[in-house]
Amino acid sequence: MLHKILVALENPDQSQNIFEQALFLAQVSSSEIMLLHVLSPLEDPYLNPIFLQPETIYPSLYGETMNKYMQAWDEHKQERLKWIQSLMETAIGRGVKAEMLQTVGDPGRVICEQAISWSADLIIVGRRGRRGISEVVLGSVSNYVLHHAPCSVLTIQGAIPG
């Protein structure tokens, strides 16, 4: 029986279907959900300055440029946080006990660690359908989670890249 479903969401464009299916499953199984969004310093459009040392990588990157960069990163984090909060409010509005977490790190590892600490019964994660060399080169969060999760994993196929 399911009691806790961890739902890993990547971005608004690719995660709506995952959210809807997770919400349906939570409703029919009377489970609670945790919506998890991991900002990845290697995949997001704005790398987190914590992971960079601009004075050693780009000695001329100071002042106004760095301020603009940090402002863009903060705006990105806030946009994603508002998005996750709106999904949580939707779930609550549909009668599902829900909570959310946004953090920074390696998505696969963070998902598995959060599943352990939250005692999840199921992880729901999307997959993009990469195959062959693109999966090897670009990595796969869903593949990592499938092999390292402490509980069952449901992968939901996203759009297959052309």
Short mmCIF file of C-alpha atoms in Angstrom, two decimals:
data_model
loop_
_atom_site.label_atom_id
_atom_site.label_comp_id
_atom_site.label_asym_id
_atom_site.label_seq_id
_atom_site.Cartn_x
_atom_site.Cartn_y
_atom_site.Cartn_z
CA MET A 1 0.00 0.00 0.00
CA LEU A 2 1.22 3.49 -0.82
CA HIS A 3 1.37 6.17 1.84
CA LYS A 4 4.08 8.55 0.62
CA ILE A 5 4.84 9.39 -3.01
CA LEU A 6 7.89 11.45 -3.88
CA VAL A 7 7.38 13.28 -7.17
CA ALA A 8 10.55 14.52 -8.87
CA LEU A 9 9.78 17.43 -11.18
CA GLU A 10 12.26 18.95 -13.60
CA ASN A 11 10.69 22.02 -15.18
CA PRO A 12 7.26 23.42 -16.07
CA ASP A 13 7.46 22.39 -19.73
CA GLN A 14 8.22 18.72 -19.11
CA SER A 15 6.60 18.00 -15.76
CA GLN A 16 2.89 18.79 -16.01
CA ASN A 17 1.99 15.26 -17.15
CA ILE A 18 4.13 13.74 -14.39
CA PHE A 19 2.42 15.94 -11.81
CA GLU A 20 -1.07 15.07 -13.06
CA GLN A 21 -0.41 11.34 -13.01
CA ALA A 22 1.18 11.54 -9.54
CA LEU A 23 -1.77 13.54 -8.27
CA PHE A 24 -4.23 11.00 -9.65
CA LEU A 25 -2.31 8.12 -8.05
CA ALA A 26 -2.18 9.97 -4.72
CA GLN A 27 -5.94 10.59 -4.86
CA VAL A 28 -6.90 6.99 -5.60
CA SER A 29 -4.47 5.56 -3.02
CA SER A 30 -5.11 8.21 -0.34
CA SER A 31 -1.38 8.94 -0.27
CA GLU A 32 0.47 12.11 0.53
CA ILE A 33 2.94 13.55 -1.94
CA MET A 34 6.15 15.50 -1.78
CA LEU A 35 6.96 17.59 -4.82
CA LEU A 36 10.73 17.75 -5.25
CA HIS A 37 12.53 20.10 -7.58
CA VAL A 38 16.31 19.93 -7.78
CA LEU A 39 18.15 22.86 -9.28
CA SER A 40 21.14 21.28 -10.97
CA PRO A 41 24.27 23.37 -11.28
CA LEU A 42 25.18 21.40 -14.40
CA GLU A 43 21.83 21.48 -16.24
CA ASP A 44 20.02 24.68 -15.36
CA PRO A 45 20.39 27.73 -17.57
CA TYR A 46 22.08 29.65 -14.77
CA LEU A 47 24.83 27.92 -12.85
CA ASN A 48 24.75 28.53 -9.13
CA PRO A 49 27.58 30.91 -8.16
CA ILE A 50 28.27 28.73 -5.13
CA PHE A 51 29.67 26.10 -7.49
CA LEU A 52 31.80 28.58 -9.38
CA GLN A 53 34.82 30.48 -8.23
CA PRO A 54 34.63 33.41 -10.66
CA GLU A 55 37.80 35.04 -9.40
CA THR A 56 39.81 31.94 -10.38
CA ILE A 57 37.92 30.91 -13.51
CA TYR A 58 37.26 34.35 -14.99
CA PRO A 59 39.48 36.94 -13.27
CA SER A 60 37.80 39.80 -15.15
CA LEU A 61 34.28 38.76 -14.13
CA TYR A 62 33.54 41.25 -11.35
CA GLY A 63 31.21 44.03 -10.36
CA GLU A 64 28.15 44.63 -12.44
CA THR A 65 28.51 41.47 -14.53
CA MET A 66 28.63 39.26 -11.46
CA ASN A 67 25.69 41.12 -9.90
CA LYS A 68 23.61 40.56 -13.06
CA TYR A 69 24.57 36.90 -13.07
CA MET A 70 23.58 36.44 -9.43
CA GLN A 71 20.34 38.35 -9.98
CA ALA A 72 19.47 36.07 -12.93
CA TRP A 73 20.19 32.97 -10.80
CA ASP A 74 18.00 34.30 -7.97
CA GLU A 75 15.18 35.06 -10.41
CA HIS A 76 15.46 31.55 -11.84
CA LYS A 77 15.24 30.01 -8.35
CA GLN A 78 12.24 32.18 -7.46
CA GLU A 79 10.38 31.32 -10.68
CA ARG A 80 10.85 27.62 -10.05
CA LEU A 81 9.86 27.98 -6.39
CA LYS A 82 6.61 29.75 -7.37
CA TRP A 83 5.93 26.99 -9.89
CA ILE A 84 6.39 24.21 -7.30
CA GLN A 85 4.28 26.13 -4.78
CA SER A 86 1.46 26.47 -7.31
CA LEU A 87 1.54 22.71 -7.95
CA MET A 88 1.43 22.04 -4.21
CA GLU A 89 -1.57 24.36 -3.84
CA THR A 90 -3.29 22.51 -6.71
CA ALA A 91 -2.72 19.17 -4.98
CA ILE A 92 -4.03 20.49 -1.66
CA GLY A 93 -7.02 21.97 -3.46
CA ARG A 94 -7.81 18.51 -4.82
CA GLY A 95 -7.71 16.97 -1.35
CA VAL A 96 -4.19 15.53 -1.38
CA LYS A 97 -1.86 16.15 1.54
CA ALA A 98 1.18 17.72 -0.10
CA GLU A 99 4.47 19.32 0.70
CA MET A 100 7.33 20.58 -1.43
CA LEU A 101 11.07 20.97 -1.46
CA GLN A 102 13.38 22.84 -3.79
CA THR A 103 17.10 22.30 -3.39
CA VAL A 104 20.37 22.41 -5.31
CA GLY A 105 22.47 19.39 -6.20
CA ASP A 106 22.85 16.33 -8.36
CA PRO A 107 19.22 15.40 -9.18
CA GLY A 108 19.52 11.60 -9.06
CA ARG A 109 21.35 11.56 -5.76
CA VAL A 110 19.11 14.17 -4.17
CA ILE A 111 15.98 12.27 -5.21
CA CYS A 112 17.24 9.04 -3.67
CA GLU A 113 18.45 10.76 -0.49
CA GLN A 114 15.13 12.55 -0.07
CA ALA A 115 13.24 9.29 -0.61
CA ILE A 116 15.21 7.79 2.28
CA SER A 117 14.83 10.73 4.65
CA TRP A 118 11.10 11.16 3.90
CA SER A 119 10.43 7.38 3.96
CA ALA A 120 8.85 7.38 0.52
CA ASP A 121 7.02 4.26 -0.68
CA LEU A 122 7.24 5.30 -4.32
CA ILE A 123 9.26 7.72 -6.43
CA ILE A 124 7.70 9.10 -9.59
CA VAL A 125 10.18 10.50 -12.08
CA GLY A 126 10.02 11.43 -15.74
CA ARG A 127 12.27 10.19 -18.46
CA ARG A 128 13.07 11.89 -21.71
CA GLY A 129 13.57 8.80 -23.83
CA ARG A 130 17.23 9.28 -24.57
CA ARG A 131 18.85 6.17 -25.90
CA GLY A 132 22.30 4.95 -26.76
CA ILE A 133 25.19 7.38 -26.71
CA SER A 134 23.09 10.43 -25.78
CA GLU A 135 22.01 8.71 -22.55
CA VAL A 136 25.60 7.74 -21.78
CA VAL A 137 27.03 11.19 -22.55
CA LEU A 138 24.24 13.27 -21.05
CA GLY A 139 23.47 10.93 -18.17
CA SER A 140 20.05 9.98 -16.99
CA VAL A 141 18.41 10.98 -13.76
CA SER A 142 15.73 8.34 -14.14
CA ASN A 143 18.33 5.64 -14.81
CA TYR A 144 20.28 6.65 -11.68
CA VAL A 145 17.11 6.65 -9.58
CA LEU A 146 16.03 3.24 -10.91
CA HIS A 147 19.35 1.74 -9.82
CA HIS A 148 19.78 3.52 -6.46
CA ALA A 149 16.29 4.15 -5.08
CA PRO A 150 15.35 2.75 -1.67
CA CYS A 151 11.79 2.08 -2.84
CA SER A 152 9.73 1.39 -5.95
CA VAL A 153 10.11 3.76 -8.90
CA LEU A 154 7.55 4.70 -11.52
CA THR A 155 9.02 6.33 -14.62
CA ILE A 156 6.73 8.34 -16.85
CA GLN A 157 7.85 8.69 -20.44
CA GLY A 158 8.17 12.23 -21.70
CA ALA A 159 8.30 13.31 -25.29
CA ILE A 160 10.82 11.28 -27.28
CA PRO A 161 13.43 13.62 -28.76
CA GLY A 162 13.48 13.74 -32.53
#
